[in-house]
Amino acid sequence: MNGFLDLIVDTWKIVINGNPMYRFTKRLGLLKPKLKSLHHQYTSHTTSYVVEAKTKLAVTQTTFNGSF
């Protein structure tokens, strides 16, 4: 989650001239592609993450049940 806050802070530090509403919308416009990229980075291949988590769960459960 640290990458998210870094993106926001870095984008808001950019100096933009104009009235406050223009600066706000310009920063949002600059932030949008960065957020889309971050979203894609963390949500792509979710199916493989689920399969991996299920495999780890099965191994852990087998190990735990075998210890008794």
mmCIF file of the N, C-alpha and C atoms, coordinates in Angstrom:
data_MODEL
# 
_entry.id   MODEL 
# 
loop_
_atom_site.group_PDB 
_atom_site.id 
_atom_site.type_symbol 
_atom_site.label_atom_id 
_atom_site.label_alt_id 
_atom_site.label_comp_id 
_atom_site.label_asym_id 
_atom_site.label_entity_id 
_atom_site.label_seq_id 
_atom_site.pdbx_PDB_ins_code 
_atom_site.Cartn_x 
_atom_site.Cartn_y 
_atom_site.Cartn_z 
_atom_site.occupancy 
_atom_site.B_iso_or_equiv 
_atom_site.pdbx_formal_charge 
_atom_site.auth_seq_id 
_atom_site.auth_comp_id 
_atom_site.auth_asym_id 
_atom_site.auth_atom_id 
_atom_site.pdbx_PDB_model_num 
ATOM 1   N N  . MET A 1 1  ? 0.821  -1.198  0.000   1.00 0.00 ? 1  MET A N  1 
ATOM 2   C CA . MET A 1 1  ? 0.000  0.000   0.000   1.00 0.00 ? 1  MET A CA 1 
ATOM 3   C C  . MET A 1 1  ? 0.861  1.256   0.000   1.00 0.00 ? 1  MET A C  1 
ATOM 4   N N  . ASN A 1 2  ? 2.118  1.067   0.348   1.00 0.00 ? 2  ASN A N  1 
ATOM 5   C CA . ASN A 1 2  ? 3.019  2.201   0.387   1.00 0.00 ? 2  ASN A CA 1 
ATOM 6   C C  . ASN A 1 2  ? 3.194  2.826   -0.998  1.00 0.00 ? 2  ASN A C  1 
ATOM 7   N N  . GLY A 1 3  ? 3.164  2.004   -2.049  1.00 0.00 ? 3  GLY A N  1 
ATOM 8   C CA . GLY A 1 3  ? 3.286  2.520   -3.407  1.00 0.00 ? 3  GLY A CA 1 
ATOM 9   C C  . GLY A 1 3  ? 2.150  3.449   -3.771  1.00 0.00 ? 3  GLY A C  1 
ATOM 10  N N  . PHE A 1 4  ? 0.963  3.160   -3.255  1.00 0.00 ? 4  PHE A N  1 
ATOM 11  C CA . PHE A 1 4  ? -0.199 4.004   -3.509  1.00 0.00 ? 4  PHE A CA 1 
ATOM 12  C C  . PHE A 1 4  ? 0.017  5.400   -2.947  1.00 0.00 ? 4  PHE A C  1 
ATOM 13  N N  . LEU A 1 5  ? 0.391  5.474   -1.695  1.00 0.00 ? 5  LEU A N  1 
ATOM 14  C CA . LEU A 1 5  ? 0.599  6.779   -1.063  1.00 0.00 ? 5  LEU A CA 1 
ATOM 15  C C  . LEU A 1 5  ? 1.748  7.538   -1.715  1.00 0.00 ? 5  LEU A C  1 
ATOM 16  N N  . ASP A 1 6  ? 2.784  6.831   -2.112  1.00 0.00 ? 6  ASP A N  1 
ATOM 17  C CA . ASP A 1 6  ? 3.905  7.477   -2.805  1.00 0.00 ? 6  ASP A CA 1 
ATOM 18  C C  . ASP A 1 6  ? 3.450  8.107   -4.113  1.00 0.00 ? 6  ASP A C  1 
ATOM 19  N N  . LEU A 1 7  ? 2.587  7.391   -4.853  1.00 0.00 ? 7  LEU A N  1 
ATOM 20  C CA . LEU A 1 7  ? 2.057  7.939   -6.108  1.00 0.00 ? 7  LEU A CA 1 
ATOM 21  C C  . LEU A 1 7  ? 1.282  9.229   -5.861  1.00 0.00 ? 7  LEU A C  1 
ATOM 22  N N  . ILE A 1 8  ? 0.448  9.213   -4.843  1.00 0.00 ? 8  ILE A N  1 
ATOM 23  C CA . ILE A 1 8  ? -0.365 10.393  -4.537  1.00 0.00 ? 8  ILE A CA 1 
ATOM 24  C C  . ILE A 1 8  ? 0.537  11.564  -4.152  1.00 0.00 ? 8  ILE A C  1 
ATOM 25  N N  . VAL A 1 9  ? 1.454  11.326  -3.243  1.00 0.00 ? 9  VAL A N  1 
ATOM 26  C CA . VAL A 1 9  ? 2.334  12.399  -2.761  1.00 0.00 ? 9  VAL A CA 1 
ATOM 27  C C  . VAL A 1 9  ? 3.187  12.949  -3.896  1.00 0.00 ? 9  VAL A C  1 
ATOM 28  N N  . ASP A 1 10 ? 3.784  12.077  -4.683  1.00 0.00 ? 10 ASP A N  1 
ATOM 29  C CA . ASP A 1 10 ? 4.640  12.526  -5.788  1.00 0.00 ? 10 ASP A CA 1 
ATOM 30  C C  . ASP A 1 10 ? 3.858  13.338  -6.807  1.00 0.00 ? 10 ASP A C  1 
ATOM 31  N N  . THR A 1 11 ? 2.642  12.902  -7.106  1.00 0.00 ? 11 THR A N  1 
ATOM 32  C CA . THR A 1 11 ? 1.832  13.623  -8.085  1.00 0.00 ? 11 THR A CA 1 
ATOM 33  C C  . THR A 1 11 ? 1.406  14.980  -7.541  1.00 0.00 ? 11 THR A C  1 
ATOM 34  N N  . TRP A 1 12 ? 1.084  15.041  -6.270  1.00 0.00 ? 12 TRP A N  1 
ATOM 35  C CA . TRP A 1 12 ? 0.625  16.301  -5.687  1.00 0.00 ? 12 TRP A CA 1 
ATOM 36  C C  . TRP A 1 12 ? 1.754  17.300  -5.504  1.00 0.00 ? 12 TRP A C  1 
ATOM 37  N N  . LYS A 1 13 ? 3.005  16.833  -5.526  1.00 0.00 ? 13 LYS A N  1 
ATOM 38  C CA . LYS A 1 13 ? 4.155  17.728  -5.391  1.00 0.00 ? 13 LYS A CA 1 
ATOM 39  C C  . LYS A 1 13 ? 4.481  18.450  -6.696  1.00 0.00 ? 13 LYS A C  1 
ATOM 40  N N  . ILE A 1 14 ? 3.924  17.972  -7.806  1.00 0.00 ? 14 ILE A N  1 
ATOM 41  C CA . ILE A 1 14 ? 4.209  18.589  -9.105  1.00 0.00 ? 14 ILE A CA 1 
ATOM 42  C C  . ILE A 1 14 ? 3.645  20.011  -9.116  1.00 0.00 ? 14 ILE A C  1 
ATOM 43  N N  . VAL A 1 15 ? 4.475  20.947  -9.527  1.00 0.00 ? 15 VAL A N  1 
ATOM 44  C CA . VAL A 1 15 ? 4.061  22.348  -9.581  1.00 0.00 ? 15 VAL A CA 1 
ATOM 45  C C  . VAL A 1 15 ? 3.270  22.580  -10.861 1.00 0.00 ? 15 VAL A C  1 
ATOM 46  N N  . ILE A 1 16 ? 2.040  23.060  -10.691 1.00 0.00 ? 16 ILE A N  1 
ATOM 47  C CA . ILE A 1 16 ? 1.167  23.357  -11.820 1.00 0.00 ? 16 ILE A CA 1 
ATOM 48  C C  . ILE A 1 16 ? 0.630  24.768  -11.613 1.00 0.00 ? 16 ILE A C  1 
ATOM 49  N N  . ASN A 1 17 ? 0.752  25.587  -12.644 1.00 0.00 ? 17 ASN A N  1 
ATOM 50  C CA . ASN A 1 17 ? 0.266  26.963  -12.564 1.00 0.00 ? 17 ASN A CA 1 
ATOM 51  C C  . ASN A 1 17 ? -1.174 27.036  -13.035 1.00 0.00 ? 17 ASN A C  1 
ATOM 52  N N  . GLY A 1 18 ? -1.930 27.929  -12.459 1.00 0.00 ? 18 GLY A N  1 
ATOM 53  C CA . GLY A 1 18 ? -3.322 28.141  -12.844 1.00 0.00 ? 18 GLY A CA 1 
ATOM 54  C C  . GLY A 1 18 ? -4.189 28.284  -11.613 1.00 0.00 ? 18 GLY A C  1 
ATOM 55  N N  . ASN A 1 19 ? -5.498 28.373  -11.858 1.00 0.00 ? 19 ASN A N  1 
ATOM 56  C CA . ASN A 1 19 ? -6.400 28.516  -10.715 1.00 0.00 ? 19 ASN A CA 1 
ATOM 57  C C  . ASN A 1 19 ? -6.530 27.170  -9.984  1.00 0.00 ? 19 ASN A C  1 
ATOM 58  N N  . PRO A 1 20 ? -7.008 27.193  -8.756  1.00 0.00 ? 20 PRO A N  1 
ATOM 59  C CA . PRO A 1 20 ? -7.044 25.963  -7.948  1.00 0.00 ? 20 PRO A CA 1 
ATOM 60  C C  . PRO A 1 20 ? -7.795 24.797  -8.605  1.00 0.00 ? 20 PRO A C  1 
ATOM 61  N N  . MET A 1 21 ? -8.913 25.053  -9.264  1.00 0.00 ? 21 MET A N  1 
ATOM 62  C CA . MET A 1 21 ? -9.667 23.967  -9.885  1.00 0.00 ? 21 MET A CA 1 
ATOM 63  C C  . MET A 1 21 ? -8.890 23.357  -11.056 1.00 0.00 ? 21 MET A C  1 
ATOM 64  N N  . TYR A 1 22 ? -8.210 24.190  -11.833 1.00 0.00 ? 22 TYR A N  1 
ATOM 65  C CA . TYR A 1 22 ? -7.393 23.688  -12.932 1.00 0.00 ? 22 TYR A CA 1 
ATOM 66  C C  . TYR A 1 22 ? -6.263 22.812  -12.399 1.00 0.00 ? 22 TYR A C  1 
ATOM 67  N N  . ARG A 1 23 ? -5.573 23.279  -11.352 1.00 0.00 ? 23 ARG A N  1 
ATOM 68  C CA . ARG A 1 23 ? -4.471 22.514  -10.773 1.00 0.00 ? 23 ARG A CA 1 
ATOM 69  C C  . ARG A 1 23 ? -4.961 21.164  -10.246 1.00 0.00 ? 23 ARG A C  1 
ATOM 70  N N  . PHE A 1 24 ? -6.119 21.188  -9.589  1.00 0.00 ? 24 PHE A N  1 
ATOM 71  C CA . PHE A 1 24 ? -6.698 19.958  -9.047  1.00 0.00 ? 24 PHE A CA 1 
ATOM 72  C C  . PHE A 1 24 ? -7.021 18.960  -10.155 1.00 0.00 ? 24 PHE A C  1 
ATOM 73  N N  . THR A 1 25 ? -7.714 19.409  -11.192 1.00 0.00 ? 25 THR A N  1 
ATOM 74  C CA . THR A 1 25 ? -8.095 18.491  -12.270 1.00 0.00 ? 25 THR A CA 1 
ATOM 75  C C  . THR A 1 25 ? -6.881 18.031  -13.062 1.00 0.00 ? 25 THR A C  1 
ATOM 76  N N  . LYS A 1 26 ? -5.889 18.887  -13.216 1.00 0.00 ? 26 LYS A N  1 
ATOM 77  C CA . LYS A 1 26 ? -4.665 18.501  -13.920 1.00 0.00 ? 26 LYS A CA 1 
ATOM 78  C C  . LYS A 1 26 ? -3.923 17.414  -13.139 1.00 0.00 ? 26 LYS A C  1 
ATOM 79  N N  . ARG A 1 27 ? -3.857 17.549  -11.826 1.00 0.00 ? 27 ARG A N  1 
ATOM 80  C CA . ARG A 1 27 ? -3.199 16.527  -11.006 1.00 0.00 ? 27 ARG A CA 1 
ATOM 81  C C  . ARG A 1 27 ? -3.962 15.211  -11.056 1.00 0.00 ? 27 ARG A C  1 
ATOM 82  N N  . LEU A 1 28 ? -5.279 15.286  -11.030 1.00 0.00 ? 28 LEU A N  1 
ATOM 83  C CA . LEU A 1 28 ? -6.069 14.058  -11.154 1.00 0.00 ? 28 LEU A CA 1 
ATOM 84  C C  . LEU A 1 28 ? -5.801 13.388  -12.497 1.00 0.00 ? 28 LEU A C  1 
ATOM 85  N N  . GLY A 1 29 ? -5.695 14.197  -13.543 1.00 0.00 ? 29 GLY A N  1 
ATOM 86  C CA . GLY A 1 29 ? -5.396 13.656  -14.870 1.00 0.00 ? 29 GLY A CA 1 
ATOM 87  C C  . GLY A 1 29 ? -4.025 12.994  -14.924 1.00 0.00 ? 29 GLY A C  1 
ATOM 88  N N  . LEU A 1 30 ? -3.060 13.562  -14.221 1.00 0.00 ? 30 LEU A N  1 
ATOM 89  C CA . LEU A 1 30 ? -1.721 12.967  -14.166 1.00 0.00 ? 30 LEU A CA 1 
ATOM 90  C C  . LEU A 1 30 ? -1.718 11.701  -13.315 1.00 0.00 ? 30 LEU A C  1 
ATOM 91  N N  . LEU A 1 31 ? -2.571 11.667  -12.322 1.00 0.00 ? 31 LEU A N  1 
ATOM 92  C CA . LEU A 1 31 ? -2.616 10.538  -11.395 1.00 0.00 ? 31 LEU A CA 1 
ATOM 93  C C  . LEU A 1 31 ? -3.324 9.320   -11.994 1.00 0.00 ? 31 LEU A C  1 
ATOM 94  N N  . LYS A 1 32 ? -4.290 9.558   -12.840 1.00 0.00 ? 32 LYS A N  1 
ATOM 95  C CA . LYS A 1 32 ? -5.114 8.461   -13.363 1.00 0.00 ? 32 LYS A CA 1 
ATOM 96  C C  . LYS A 1 32 ? -4.309 7.343   -14.029 1.00 0.00 ? 32 LYS A C  1 
ATOM 97  N N  . PRO A 1 33 ? -3.424 7.623   -14.982 1.00 0.00 ? 33 PRO A N  1 
ATOM 98  C CA . PRO A 1 33 ? -2.678 6.510   -15.599 1.00 0.00 ? 33 PRO A CA 1 
ATOM 99  C C  . PRO A 1 33 ? -1.770 5.787   -14.606 1.00 0.00 ? 33 PRO A C  1 
ATOM 100 N N  . LYS A 1 34 ? -1.253 6.513   -13.627 1.00 0.00 ? 34 LYS A N  1 
ATOM 101 C CA . LYS A 1 34 ? -0.403 5.884   -12.620 1.00 0.00 ? 34 LYS A CA 1 
ATOM 102 C C  . LYS A 1 34 ? -1.216 4.910   -11.768 1.00 0.00 ? 34 LYS A C  1 
ATOM 103 N N  . LEU A 1 35 ? -2.428 5.326   -11.399 1.00 0.00 ? 35 LEU A N  1 
ATOM 104 C CA . LEU A 1 35 ? -3.288 4.454   -10.601 1.00 0.00 ? 35 LEU A CA 1 
ATOM 105 C C  . LEU A 1 35 ? -3.748 3.245   -11.410 1.00 0.00 ? 35 LEU A C  1 
ATOM 106 N N  . LYS A 1 36 ? -4.022 3.455   -12.689 1.00 0.00 ? 36 LYS A N  1 
ATOM 107 C CA . LYS A 1 36 ? -4.412 2.325   -13.542 1.00 0.00 ? 36 LYS A CA 1 
ATOM 108 C C  . LYS A 1 36 ? -3.285 1.304   -13.625 1.00 0.00 ? 36 LYS A C  1 
ATOM 109 N N  . SER A 1 37 ? -2.069 1.786   -13.743 1.00 0.00 ? 37 SER A N  1 
ATOM 110 C CA . SER A 1 37 ? -0.919 0.893   -13.807 1.00 0.00 ? 37 SER A CA 1 
ATOM 111 C C  . SER A 1 37 ? -0.744 0.126   -12.499 1.00 0.00 ? 37 SER A C  1 
ATOM 112 N N  . LEU A 1 38 ? -0.891 0.825   -11.389 1.00 0.00 ? 38 LEU A N  1 
ATOM 113 C CA . LEU A 1 38 ? -0.790 0.178   -10.083 1.00 0.00 ? 38 LEU A CA 1 
ATOM 114 C C  . LEU A 1 38 ? -1.882 -0.871  -9.907  1.00 0.00 ? 38 LEU A C  1 
ATOM 115 N N  . HIS A 1 39 ? -3.082 -0.543  -10.332 1.00 0.00 ? 39 HIS A N  1 
ATOM 116 C CA . HIS A 1 39 ? -4.200 -1.484  -10.254 1.00 0.00 ? 39 HIS A CA 1 
ATOM 117 C C  . HIS A 1 39 ? -3.902 -2.735  -11.078 1.00 0.00 ? 39 HIS A C  1 
ATOM 118 N N  . HIS A 1 40 ? -3.410 -2.548  -12.282 1.00 0.00 ? 40 HIS A N  1 
ATOM 119 C CA . HIS A 1 40 ? -3.092 -3.675  -13.148 1.00 0.00 ? 40 HIS A CA 1 
ATOM 120 C C  . HIS A 1 40 ? -1.993 -4.536  -12.539 1.00 0.00 ? 40 HIS A C  1 
ATOM 121 N N  . GLN A 1 41 ? -1.024 -3.889  -11.920 1.00 0.00 ? 41 GLN A N  1 
ATOM 122 C CA . GLN A 1 41 ? 0.094  -4.607  -11.309 1.00 0.00 ? 41 GLN A CA 1 
ATOM 123 C C  . GLN A 1 41 ? -0.388 -5.535  -10.192 1.00 0.00 ? 41 GLN A C  1 
ATOM 124 N N  . TYR A 1 42 ? -1.371 -5.090  -9.404  1.00 0.00 ? 42 TYR A N  1 
ATOM 125 C CA . TYR A 1 42 ? -1.800 -5.875  -8.251  1.00 0.00 ? 42 TYR A CA 1 
ATOM 126 C C  . TYR A 1 42 ? -3.013 -6.754  -8.512  1.00 0.00 ? 42 TYR A C  1 
ATOM 127 N N  . THR A 1 43 ? -3.705 -6.572  -9.618  1.00 0.00 ? 43 THR A N  1 
ATOM 128 C CA . THR A 1 43 ? -4.901 -7.371  -9.855  1.00 0.00 ? 43 THR A CA 1 
ATOM 129 C C  . THR A 1 43 ? -4.789 -8.298  -11.052 1.00 0.00 ? 43 THR A C  1 
ATOM 130 N N  . SER A 1 44 ? -3.708 -8.233  -11.798 1.00 0.00 ? 44 SER A N  1 
ATOM 131 C CA . SER A 1 44 ? -3.572 -9.159  -12.913 1.00 0.00 ? 44 SER A CA 1 
ATOM 132 C C  . SER A 1 44 ? -3.201 -10.537 -12.383 1.00 0.00 ? 44 SER A C  1 
ATOM 133 N N  . HIS A 1 45 ? -3.660 -11.545 -13.055 1.00 0.00 ? 45 HIS A N  1 
ATOM 134 C CA . HIS A 1 45 ? -3.381 -12.938 -12.711 1.00 0.00 ? 45 HIS A CA 1 
ATOM 135 C C  . HIS A 1 45 ? -3.944 -13.345 -11.349 1.00 0.00 ? 45 HIS A C  1 
ATOM 136 N N  . THR A 1 46 ? -5.107 -12.821 -11.004 1.00 0.00 ? 46 THR A N  1 
ATOM 137 C CA . THR A 1 46 ? -5.694 -13.158 -9.703  1.00 0.00 ? 46 THR A CA 1 
ATOM 138 C C  . THR A 1 46 ? -6.041 -14.640 -9.612  1.00 0.00 ? 46 THR A C  1 
ATOM 139 N N  . THR A 1 47 ? -6.399 -15.257 -10.732 1.00 0.00 ? 47 THR A N  1 
ATOM 140 C CA . THR A 1 47 ? -6.730 -16.683 -10.716 1.00 0.00 ? 47 THR A CA 1 
ATOM 141 C C  . THR A 1 47 ? -5.536 -17.507 -10.270 1.00 0.00 ? 47 THR A C  1 
ATOM 142 N N  . SER A 1 48 ? -4.359 -17.175 -10.761 1.00 0.00 ? 48 SER A N  1 
ATOM 143 C CA . SER A 1 48 ? -3.169 -17.926 -10.359 1.00 0.00 ? 48 SER A CA 1 
ATOM 144 C C  . SER A 1 48 ? -2.855 -17.708 -8.883  1.00 0.00 ? 48 SER A C  1 
ATOM 145 N N  . TYR A 1 49 ? -3.137 -16.508 -8.361  1.00 0.00 ? 49 TYR A N  1 
ATOM 146 C CA . TYR A 1 49 ? -2.937 -16.256 -6.935  1.00 0.00 ? 49 TYR A CA 1 
ATOM 147 C C  . TYR A 1 49 ? -3.879 -17.105 -6.092  1.00 0.00 ? 49 TYR A C  1 
ATOM 148 N N  . VAL A 1 50 ? -5.104 -17.265 -6.544  1.00 0.00 ? 50 VAL A N  1 
ATOM 149 C CA . VAL A 1 50 ? -6.082 -18.079 -5.815  1.00 0.00 ? 50 VAL A CA 1 
ATOM 150 C C  . VAL A 1 50 ? -5.651 -19.539 -5.819  1.00 0.00 ? 50 VAL A C  1 
ATOM 151 N N  . VAL A 1 51 ? -5.226 -20.040 -6.963  1.00 0.00 ? 51 VAL A N  1 
ATOM 152 C CA . VAL A 1 51 ? -4.771 -21.427 -7.060  1.00 0.00 ? 51 VAL A CA 1 
ATOM 153 C C  . VAL A 1 51 ? -3.565 -21.643 -6.140  1.00 0.00 ? 51 VAL A C  1 
ATOM 154 N N  . GLU A 1 52 ? -2.641 -20.717 -6.141  1.00 0.00 ? 52 GLU A N  1 
ATOM 155 C CA . GLU A 1 52 ? -1.462 -20.821 -5.287  1.00 0.00 ? 52 GLU A CA 1 
ATOM 156 C C  . GLU A 1 52 ? -1.856 -20.809 -3.805  1.00 0.00 ? 52 GLU A C  1 
ATOM 157 N N  . ALA A 1 53 ? -2.785 -19.937 -3.437  1.00 0.00 ? 53 ALA A N  1 
ATOM 158 C CA . ALA A 1 53 ? -3.225 -19.863 -2.044  1.00 0.00 ? 53 ALA A CA 1 
ATOM 159 C C  . ALA A 1 53 ? -3.926 -21.154 -1.619  1.00 0.00 ? 53 ALA A C  1 
ATOM 160 N N  . LYS A 1 54 ? -4.738 -21.721 -2.504  1.00 0.00 ? 54 LYS A N  1 
ATOM 161 C CA . LYS A 1 54 ? -5.425 -22.977 -2.187  1.00 0.00 ? 54 LYS A CA 1 
ATOM 162 C C  . LYS A 1 54 ? -4.414 -24.112 -1.999  1.00 0.00 ? 54 LYS A C  1 
ATOM 163 N N  . THR A 1 55 ? -3.379 -24.122 -2.827  1.00 0.00 ? 55 THR A N  1 
ATOM 164 C CA . THR A 1 55 ? -2.346 -25.147 -2.703  1.00 0.00 ? 55 THR A CA 1 
ATOM 165 C C  . THR A 1 55 ? -1.620 -25.010 -1.372  1.00 0.00 ? 55 THR A C  1 
ATOM 166 N N  . LYS A 1 56 ? -1.257 -23.787 -1.009  1.00 0.00 ? 56 LYS A N  1 
ATOM 167 C CA . LYS A 1 56 ? -0.587 -23.554 0.271   1.00 0.00 ? 56 LYS A CA 1 
ATOM 168 C C  . LYS A 1 56 ? -1.483 -23.951 1.434   1.00 0.00 ? 56 LYS A C  1 
ATOM 169 N N  . LEU A 1 57 ? -2.775 -23.654 1.333   1.00 0.00 ? 57 LEU A N  1 
ATOM 170 C CA . LEU A 1 57 ? -3.724 -24.034 2.375   1.00 0.00 ? 57 LEU A CA 1 
ATOM 171 C C  . LEU A 1 57 ? -3.794 -25.548 2.517   1.00 0.00 ? 57 LEU A C  1 
ATOM 172 N N  . ALA A 1 58 ? -3.870 -26.245 1.407   1.00 0.00 ? 58 ALA A N  1 
ATOM 173 C CA . ALA A 1 58 ? -3.949 -27.704 1.446   1.00 0.00 ? 58 ALA A CA 1 
ATOM 174 C C  . ALA A 1 58 ? -2.698 -28.302 2.086   1.00 0.00 ? 58 ALA A C  1 
ATOM 175 N N  . VAL A 1 59 ? -1.535 -27.776 1.737   1.00 0.00 ? 59 VAL A N  1 
ATOM 176 C CA . VAL A 1 59 ? -0.281 -28.265 2.311   1.00 0.00 ? 59 VAL A CA 1 
ATOM 177 C C  . VAL A 1 59 ? -0.256 -27.995 3.815   1.00 0.00 ? 59 VAL A C  1 
ATOM 178 N N  . THR A 1 60 ? -0.652 -26.813 4.217   1.00 0.00 ? 60 THR A N  1 
ATOM 179 C CA . THR A 1 60 ? -0.658 -26.437 5.631   1.00 0.00 ? 60 THR A CA 1 
ATOM 180 C C  . THR A 1 60 ? -1.631 -27.319 6.413   1.00 0.00 ? 60 THR A C  1 
ATOM 181 N N  . GLN A 1 61 ? -2.815 -27.530 5.853   1.00 0.00 ? 61 GLN A N  1 
ATOM 182 C CA . GLN A 1 61 ? -3.802 -28.377 6.528   1.00 0.00 ? 61 GLN A CA 1 
ATOM 183 C C  . GLN A 1 61 ? -3.303 -29.806 6.648   1.00 0.00 ? 61 GLN A C  1 
ATOM 184 N N  . THR A 1 62 ? -2.677 -30.326 5.616   1.00 0.00 ? 62 THR A N  1 
ATOM 185 C CA . THR A 1 62 ? -2.134 -31.683 5.656   1.00 0.00 ? 62 THR A CA 1 
ATOM 186 C C  . THR A 1 62 ? -1.046 -31.799 6.720   1.00 0.00 ? 62 THR A C  1 
ATOM 187 N N  . THR A 1 63 ? -0.180 -30.816 6.766   1.00 0.00 ? 63 THR A N  1 
ATOM 188 C CA . THR A 1 63 ? 0.900  -30.781 7.754   1.00 0.00 ? 63 THR A CA 1 
ATOM 189 C C  . THR A 1 63 ? 0.317  -30.700 9.165   1.00 0.00 ? 63 THR A C  1 
ATOM 190 N N  . PHE A 1 64 ? -0.656 -29.833 9.342   1.00 0.00 ? 64 PHE A N  1 
ATOM 191 C CA . PHE A 1 64 ? -1.271 -29.653 10.651  1.00 0.00 ? 64 PHE A CA 1 
ATOM 192 C C  . PHE A 1 64 ? -1.989 -30.909 11.107  1.00 0.00 ? 64 PHE A C  1 
ATOM 193 N N  . ASN A 1 65 ? -2.763 -31.528 10.201  1.00 0.00 ? 65 ASN A N  1 
ATOM 194 C CA . ASN A 1 65 ? -3.505 -32.760 10.553  1.00 0.00 ? 65 ASN A CA 1 
ATOM 195 C C  . ASN A 1 65 ? -2.556 -33.918 10.807  1.00 0.00 ? 65 ASN A C  1 
ATOM 196 N N  . GLY A 1 66 ? -1.428 -33.934 10.161  1.00 0.00 ? 66 GLY A N  1 
ATOM 197 C CA . GLY A 1 66 ? -0.474 -35.022 10.345  1.00 0.00 ? 66 GLY A CA 1 
ATOM 198 C C  . GLY A 1 66 ? 0.324  -34.912 11.640  1.00 0.00 ? 66 GLY A C  1 
ATOM 199 N N  . SER A 1 67 ? 0.275  -33.744 12.256  1.00 0.00 ? 67 SER A N  1 
ATOM 200 C CA . SER A 1 67 ? 1.074  -33.546 13.476  1.00 0.00 ? 67 SER A CA 1 
ATOM 201 C C  . SER A 1 67 ? 0.371  -34.078 14.721  1.00 0.00 ? 67 SER A C  1 
ATOM 202 N N  . PHE A 1 68 ? -0.876 -34.517 14.595  1.00 0.00 ? 68 PHE A N  1 
ATOM 203 C CA . PHE A 1 68 ? -1.595 -35.045 15.761  1.00 0.00 ? 68 PHE A CA 1 
ATOM 204 C C  . PHE A 1 68 ? -1.622 -36.524 15.753  1.00 0.00 ? 68 PHE A C  1 
# 
